[in-house]
XYZ file of N, CA, C and O in Angstrom:
544
model
N 16.084 6.586 -21.918
C 14.914 6.063 -22.589
C 15.377 5.078 -23.645
O 16.293 5.353 -24.404
N 14.727 3.952 -23.697
C 15.079 2.916 -24.652
C 14.371 3.182 -25.974
O 13.182 3.482 -26.005
N 15.106 3.091 -27.059
C 14.484 3.306 -28.363
C 14.319 1.977 -29.079
O 15.103 1.052 -28.904
N 13.268 1.874 -29.845
C 12.979 0.666 -30.605
C 13.098 0.959 -32.089
O 12.682 2.025 -32.553
N 13.598 -0.010 -32.803
C 13.635 0.120 -34.254
C 12.259 -0.249 -34.802
O 11.768 -1.348 -34.585
N 11.653 0.679 -35.479
C 10.305 0.449 -35.987
C 10.316 -0.519 -37.156
O 9.348 -1.212 -37.408
N 11.424 -0.631 -37.825
C 11.485 -1.508 -38.995
C 11.458 -2.986 -38.626
O 11.120 -3.822 -39.448
N 11.779 -3.334 -37.376
C 11.821 -4.726 -36.965
C 10.562 -5.047 -36.163
O 10.490 -4.819 -34.958
N 9.561 -5.615 -36.831
C 8.279 -5.913 -36.216
C 8.411 -6.979 -35.127
O 7.744 -6.903 -34.097
N 9.292 -7.944 -35.295
C 9.489 -8.996 -34.297
C 10.009 -8.435 -32.981
O 9.590 -8.856 -31.901
N 10.910 -7.480 -33.065
C 11.456 -6.853 -31.854
C 10.377 -6.064 -31.116
O 10.309 -6.089 -29.893
N 9.513 -5.393 -31.874
C 8.415 -4.644 -31.259
C 7.467 -5.607 -30.543
O 7.040 -5.351 -29.413
N 7.151 -6.734 -31.158
C 6.272 -7.724 -30.523
C 6.901 -8.279 -29.260
O 6.209 -8.477 -28.250
N 8.201 -8.544 -29.283
C 8.886 -9.050 -28.088
C 8.831 -8.024 -26.953
O 8.603 -8.390 -25.797
N 9.055 -6.763 -27.276
C 8.984 -5.709 -26.260
C 7.570 -5.586 -25.696
O 7.382 -5.435 -24.492
N 6.563 -5.654 -26.555
C 5.179 -5.588 -26.095
C 4.844 -6.766 -25.182
O 4.148 -6.601 -24.176
N 5.339 -7.950 -25.520
C 5.102 -9.123 -24.672
C 5.751 -8.960 -23.310
O 5.199 -9.389 -22.292
N 6.938 -8.343 -23.252
C 7.589 -8.084 -21.961
C 6.729 -7.160 -21.115
O 6.567 -7.362 -19.919
N 6.168 -6.126 -21.739
C 5.317 -5.208 -21.003
C 4.031 -5.879 -20.548
O 3.547 -5.618 -19.457
N 3.480 -6.749 -21.377
C 2.249 -7.446 -21.009
C 2.462 -8.327 -19.789
O 1.578 -8.458 -18.961
N 3.630 -8.939 -19.688
C 3.914 -9.809 -18.538
C 4.220 -8.997 -17.290
O 4.008 -9.451 -16.184
N 4.727 -7.804 -17.444
C 5.066 -6.971 -16.299
C 6.381 -7.384 -15.674
O 7.047 -8.323 -16.107
N 6.739 -6.679 -14.638
C 8.004 -6.899 -13.948
C 7.717 -7.297 -12.507
O 6.793 -6.772 -11.887
N 8.495 -8.209 -11.985
C 8.384 -8.569 -10.574
C 9.332 -7.695 -9.771
O 10.471 -7.488 -10.148
N 8.825 -7.161 -8.653
C 9.694 -6.474 -7.716
C 10.501 -7.513 -6.960
O 10.024 -8.630 -6.723
N 11.717 -7.157 -6.534
C 12.436 -8.063 -5.640
C 11.787 -7.961 -4.255
O 10.894 -7.142 -4.035
N 12.225 -8.774 -3.316
C 11.573 -8.838 -2.000
C 11.587 -7.482 -1.304
O 10.567 -7.028 -0.776
N 12.724 -6.811 -1.299
C 12.837 -5.515 -0.635
C 11.919 -4.483 -1.294
O 11.201 -3.745 -0.603
N 11.925 -4.426 -2.612
C 11.065 -3.475 -3.323
C 9.593 -3.783 -3.088
O 8.784 -2.877 -2.868
N 9.240 -5.075 -3.141
C 7.838 -5.445 -2.939
C 7.372 -5.019 -1.552
O 6.267 -4.493 -1.399
N 8.199 -5.243 -0.534
C 7.812 -4.847 0.818
C 7.613 -3.337 0.916
O 6.683 -2.877 1.580
N 8.455 -2.566 0.266
C 8.297 -1.117 0.285
C 7.002 -0.699 -0.415
O 6.243 0.130 0.108
N 6.741 -1.272 -1.579
C 5.518 -0.947 -2.317
C 4.295 -1.436 -1.548
O 3.262 -0.753 -1.513
N 4.399 -2.582 -0.874
C 3.285 -3.105 -0.076
C 2.972 -2.173 1.091
O 1.803 -1.973 1.434
N 4.004 -1.592 1.697
C 3.763 -0.623 2.775
C 3.014 0.590 2.249
O 2.094 1.104 2.904
N 3.394 1.044 1.068
C 2.671 2.163 0.447
C 1.235 1.756 0.120
O 0.313 2.554 0.267
N 1.053 0.517 -0.317
C -0.298 0.026 -0.614
C -1.135 0.027 0.656
O -2.296 0.463 0.645
N -0.576 -0.443 1.767
C -1.311 -0.479 3.029
C -1.721 0.933 3.439
O -2.803 1.135 3.964
N -0.857 1.902 3.161
C -1.167 3.294 3.484
C -2.136 3.932 2.491
O -2.576 5.056 2.685
N -2.464 3.215 1.416
C -3.370 3.751 0.400
C -2.678 4.710 -0.551
O -3.317 5.570 -1.144
N -1.383 4.549 -0.725
C -0.603 5.453 -1.570
C -0.289 4.857 -2.936
O 0.639 5.292 -3.599
N -1.048 3.864 -3.363
C -0.898 3.289 -4.697
C -2.140 3.583 -5.518
O -3.252 3.601 -4.998
N -1.918 3.815 -6.792
C -3.013 3.886 -7.753
C -2.740 2.772 -8.748
O -1.653 2.701 -9.320
N -3.704 1.881 -8.909
C -3.500 0.704 -9.753
C -4.625 0.579 -10.761
O -5.770 0.915 -10.470
N -4.259 0.043 -11.917
C -5.264 -0.312 -12.908
C -4.671 -1.405 -13.796
O -3.448 -1.482 -13.950
N -5.521 -2.257 -14.349
C -5.000 -3.267 -15.272
C -4.286 -2.583 -16.441
O -4.731 -1.533 -16.918
N -3.194 -3.162 -16.870
C -2.420 -2.572 -17.958
C -3.244 -2.496 -19.233
O -3.278 -1.478 -19.900
N -3.917 -3.589 -19.563
C -4.761 -3.614 -20.758
C -6.038 -4.385 -20.415
O -6.094 -5.603 -20.566
N -7.073 -3.703 -19.930
C -8.286 -4.385 -19.496
C -9.009 -5.138 -20.608
O -9.774 -6.056 -20.339
N -8.758 -4.779 -21.852
C -9.447 -5.433 -22.958
C -8.755 -6.710 -23.411
O -9.351 -7.510 -24.125
N -7.506 -6.898 -23.015
C -6.741 -8.088 -23.403
C -6.834 -9.121 -22.287
O -6.328 -8.916 -21.187
N -7.505 -10.233 -22.557
C -7.702 -11.284 -21.551
C -6.386 -11.949 -21.148
O -6.266 -12.475 -20.052
N -5.381 -11.923 -22.016
C -4.102 -12.561 -21.717
C -3.188 -11.672 -20.874
O -2.238 -12.154 -20.280
N -3.469 -10.393 -20.826
C -2.624 -9.447 -20.098
C -3.119 -9.342 -18.657
O -4.201 -8.822 -18.394
N -2.319 -9.837 -17.717
C -2.731 -9.803 -16.309
C -1.928 -8.790 -15.495
O -2.129 -8.663 -14.300
N -1.024 -8.057 -16.135
C -0.187 -7.119 -15.392
C -0.938 -5.826 -15.091
O -1.992 -5.550 -15.661
N -0.387 -5.049 -14.156
C -1.012 -3.822 -13.682
C -0.083 -2.637 -13.874
O 1.133 -2.761 -13.744
N -0.690 -1.512 -14.140
C 0.017 -0.248 -14.146
C -0.145 0.324 -12.738
O -1.261 0.476 -12.241
N 0.978 0.603 -12.063
C 0.962 1.012 -10.662
C 1.716 2.327 -10.507
O 2.848 2.453 -10.977
N 1.078 3.291 -9.847
C 1.757 4.529 -9.491
C 1.943 4.537 -7.987
O 0.985 4.349 -7.228
N 3.172 4.741 -7.528
C 3.496 4.801 -6.101
C 3.614 6.258 -5.688
O 4.580 6.933 -6.071
N 2.651 6.726 -4.934
C 2.655 8.116 -4.478
C 3.567 8.252 -3.258
O 3.842 7.280 -2.555
N 4.008 9.466 -3.003
C 4.841 9.742 -1.833
C 3.988 9.628 -0.568
O 2.842 10.095 -0.544
N 4.528 9.035 0.501
C 3.757 8.947 1.748
C 3.711 10.304 2.449
O 4.473 11.215 2.127
N 2.819 10.422 3.411
C 2.762 11.617 4.244
C 4.071 11.754 5.008
O 4.817 10.783 5.171
N 4.343 12.941 5.515
C 5.627 13.202 6.163
C 5.874 12.320 7.372
O 6.995 11.859 7.584
N 4.853 12.076 8.174
C 5.035 11.228 9.349
C 5.400 9.809 8.937
O 6.340 9.222 9.474
N 4.678 9.253 7.972
C 4.982 7.901 7.493
C 6.353 7.859 6.827
O 7.115 6.905 7.016
N 6.692 8.876 6.063
C 7.984 8.917 5.376
C 9.133 8.942 6.375
O 10.218 8.428 6.090
N 8.891 9.527 7.550
C 9.923 9.570 8.587
C 10.297 8.160 9.046
O 11.456 7.888 9.352
N 9.319 7.265 9.086
C 9.555 5.917 9.591
C 9.886 4.901 8.508
O 10.529 3.893 8.769
N 9.411 5.136 7.296
C 9.629 4.191 6.211
C 10.904 4.529 5.460
O 11.186 5.686 5.179
N 11.657 3.522 5.122
C 12.869 3.703 4.334
C 12.535 3.274 2.910
O 12.524 2.085 2.601
N 12.243 4.248 2.047
C 11.788 3.943 0.693
C 12.843 4.318 -0.336
O 13.491 5.357 -0.220
N 13.001 3.464 -1.337
C 13.896 3.778 -2.453
C 13.274 4.896 -3.274
O 12.093 4.843 -3.610
N 14.074 5.874 -3.617
C 13.566 7.013 -4.373
C 13.161 6.637 -5.793
O 12.384 7.343 -6.419
N 13.679 5.517 -6.303
C 13.274 5.102 -7.649
C 11.928 4.385 -7.650
O 11.404 4.064 -8.710
N 11.342 4.151 -6.480
C 10.012 3.528 -6.409
C 8.907 4.567 -6.278
O 7.881 4.476 -6.950
N 9.101 5.550 -5.415
C 8.038 6.525 -5.155
C 8.027 7.608 -6.223
O 9.057 7.963 -6.784
N 6.822 8.074 -6.517
C 6.661 9.095 -7.538
C 6.852 8.566 -8.942
O 7.032 9.343 -9.874
N 6.787 7.257 -9.104
C 7.038 6.616 -10.396
C 5.880 5.694 -10.765
O 5.145 5.224 -9.900
N 5.799 5.402 -12.055
C 4.846 4.408 -12.558
C 5.614 3.124 -12.826
O 6.759 3.167 -13.275
N 4.985 2.000 -12.534
C 5.602 0.694 -12.737
C 4.603 -0.227 -13.415
O 3.389 -0.101 -13.212
N 5.109 -1.146 -14.195
C 4.274 -2.208 -14.754
C 4.615 -3.464 -13.980
O 5.733 -3.972 -14.047
N 3.649 -3.940 -13.204
C 3.862 -5.050 -12.275
C 3.144 -6.284 -12.790
O 2.026 -6.195 -13.312
N 3.779 -7.437 -12.614
C 3.146 -8.668 -13.095
C 1.864 -8.945 -12.313
O 1.637 -8.395 -11.238
N 1.027 -9.796 -12.851
C -0.298 -10.049 -12.303
C -0.286 -10.620 -10.904
O -1.106 -10.232 -10.066
N 0.631 -11.534 -10.604
C 0.676 -12.171 -9.292
C 0.965 -11.143 -8.187
O 0.260 -11.078 -7.183
N 1.996 -10.328 -8.393
C 2.305 -9.314 -7.392
C 1.240 -8.215 -7.372
O 0.925 -7.678 -6.313
N 0.663 -7.909 -8.520
C -0.409 -6.922 -8.572
C -1.612 -7.354 -7.748
O -2.179 -6.546 -7.001
N -2.000 -8.610 -7.863
C -3.130 -9.131 -7.076
C -2.815 -9.084 -5.587
O -3.682 -8.759 -4.767
N -1.577 -9.415 -5.219
C -1.177 -9.351 -3.808
C -1.235 -7.912 -3.302
O -1.696 -7.662 -2.181
N -0.806 -6.965 -4.112
C -0.862 -5.559 -3.712
C -2.299 -5.082 -3.534
O -2.596 -4.279 -2.645
N -3.201 -5.580 -4.368
C -4.623 -5.229 -4.223
C -5.149 -5.721 -2.878
O -5.855 -4.994 -2.171
N -4.792 -6.933 -2.493
C -5.229 -7.476 -1.194
C -4.663 -6.648 -0.045
O -5.349 -6.371 0.937
N -3.398 -6.253 -0.145
C -2.768 -5.456 0.903
C -3.414 -4.077 0.976
O -3.681 -3.567 2.069
N -3.705 -3.483 -0.162
C -4.368 -2.185 -0.198
C -5.727 -2.276 0.483
O -6.080 -1.430 1.314
N -6.485 -3.306 0.147
C -7.812 -3.518 0.757
C -7.685 -3.721 2.266
O -8.443 -3.143 3.052
N -6.702 -4.522 2.689
C -6.488 -4.780 4.113
C -6.152 -3.480 4.851
O -6.667 -3.222 5.937
N -5.306 -2.640 4.253
C -4.951 -1.374 4.879
C -6.142 -0.453 5.028
O -6.319 0.195 6.066
N -6.987 -0.388 4.008
C -8.188 0.452 4.078
C -9.103 -0.051 5.189
O -9.617 0.733 5.993
N -9.301 -1.359 5.269
C -10.185 -1.919 6.294
C -9.633 -1.669 7.694
O -10.385 -1.301 8.605
N -8.326 -1.869 7.893
C -7.736 -1.658 9.211
C -7.774 -0.189 9.613
O -8.051 0.134 10.770
N -7.507 0.702 8.684
C -7.571 2.128 9.001
C -9.011 2.550 9.280
O -9.257 3.377 10.167
N -9.974 1.981 8.558
C -11.386 2.302 8.812
C -11.784 1.855 10.222
O -12.486 2.600 10.927
N -11.333 0.668 10.646
C -11.626 0.203 12.012
C -10.989 1.137 13.044
O -11.600 1.460 14.062
N -9.776 1.578 12.769
C -9.102 2.509 13.677
C -9.900 3.804 13.802
O -10.112 4.313 14.910
N -10.380 4.335 12.689
C -11.158 5.567 12.725
C -12.508 5.364 13.413
O -12.987 6.249 14.114
N -13.117 4.187 13.229
C -14.374 3.902 13.921
C -14.145 3.839 15.422
O -14.926 4.394 16.203
N -13.082 3.163 15.844
C -12.749 3.098 17.271
C -12.456 4.488 17.818
O -12.869 4.828 18.928
N -11.754 5.285 17.035
C -11.438 6.645 17.461
C -12.704 7.471 17.640
O -12.838 8.220 18.610
N -13.672 7.314 16.744
C -14.909 8.100 16.845
C -15.742 7.675 18.049
O -16.533 8.467 18.554
N -15.562 6.446 18.545
C -16.309 5.962 19.708
C -15.539 6.143 21.018
O -16.088 5.903 22.084
N -14.285 6.543 20.951
C -13.476 6.679 22.161
C -13.976 7.838 23.005
O -14.293 8.910 22.502
N -14.036 7.577 24.301
C -14.438 8.617 25.242
C -13.211 8.987 26.063
O -12.919 8.395 27.094
N -12.482 9.954 25.583
C -11.236 10.351 26.217
C -11.474 11.012 27.579
O -10.657 10.872 28.483
N -12.587 11.694 27.702
C -12.855 12.379 28.960
C -12.922 11.383 30.102
O -12.234 11.529 31.110
N -13.784 10.365 29.964
C -13.937 9.403 31.052
C -12.679 8.581 31.267
O -12.371 8.201 32.384
N -11.939 8.341 30.239
C -10.707 7.570 30.367
C -9.688 8.327 31.228
O -8.944 7.724 31.993
N -9.682 9.638 31.139
C -8.665 10.417 31.840
C -9.157 11.102 33.111
O -8.344 11.433 33.981
N -10.457 11.317 33.247
C -10.938 12.083 34.392
C -11.892 11.322 35.298
O -12.212 11.806 36.376
N -12.361 10.171 34.914
C -13.297 9.419 35.746
C -12.555 8.263 36.390
O -11.898 7.473 35.728
N -12.640 8.169 37.696
C -12.005 7.072 38.427
C -13.108 6.224 39.047
O -13.970 6.730 39.758
N -13.054 4.938 38.799
C -14.042 4.046 39.401
C -13.658 3.802 40.864
O -12.574 4.149 41.307
N -14.555 3.178 41.648
C -14.279 2.893 43.053
C -13.049 2.009 43.204
O -12.262 2.171 44.117
N -12.871 1.059 42.300
C -11.709 0.165 42.367
C -10.423 0.950 42.132
O -9.392 0.678 42.751
N -10.491 1.964 41.275
C -9.304 2.779 41.010
C -8.981 3.696 42.183
O -7.835 4.052 42.401
N -10.014 4.076 42.973
C -9.822 4.989 44.094
C -9.327 4.288 45.353
O -8.839 4.936 46.260
N -9.465 2.966 45.426
C -9.077 2.231 46.634
C -7.582 2.340 46.860
O -6.801 2.251 45.922
N -7.152 2.559 48.126
C -5.716 2.633 48.413
C -5.037 1.312 48.109
O -5.663 0.265 48.080
N -3.748 1.371 47.893
C -2.992 0.162 47.558
C -3.088 -0.834 48.712
O -3.077 -0.447 49.879
N -3.137 -2.092 48.382
C -3.200 -3.150 49.389
C -4.624 -3.484 49.771
O -4.875 -4.519 50.358
N -5.590 -2.617 49.486
C -6.988 -2.908 49.825
C -7.699 -3.358 48.550
O -7.435 -2.876 47.478
N -8.609 -4.247 48.741
C -9.408 -4.731 47.617
C -10.601 -3.814 47.414
O -11.138 -3.269 48.363
N -11.002 -3.673 46.182
C -12.158 -2.851 45.863
C -13.460 -3.535 46.225
O -14.511 -2.949 46.184
N -13.443 -4.831 46.618
C -14.665 -5.572 46.929
C -14.997 -5.445 48.382
O -14.325 -5.623 49.273
C-alpha cells in the first residue's frame, strides 16, 4: 500500500489528479477485461459523477463462471479486483458490455424458440428420399 505524506498538499493533489485520469490497460489486459465485460462480469460506475472533469471509471472485474474460466486465460491480478480505468477505455468497455448483453439476449430468444423435437425426430420428404434421387 502506498502511503502519502499529509503535510505535502501538492503531492496529495498530484495523486488525486492521477486517480481522476485513471489508468490505461495494456492491450493484453484490455482484451481480458473486455472478455469479462462481454460476459457481463464487470461492475462499472463513474469514479466521481459530480466532477465534470473526471471521466474515469471505477471497475470491478468479477470471476467468470467455471466453463468460461476454462477457456479464458485471465491474469489473476485483474479478476476479483477493483481498477480505476481512464474514460476512453471505460467507454469502450461499456459498449462491449452492452454488445455482450444484446448478443446473449438474442441467443436466449433463439433458444426459447428452438424446436428440438422436430429438428431431431421429424424428417421431411426430401430428407427421406434415397441417395441419388431427387425429392421433386
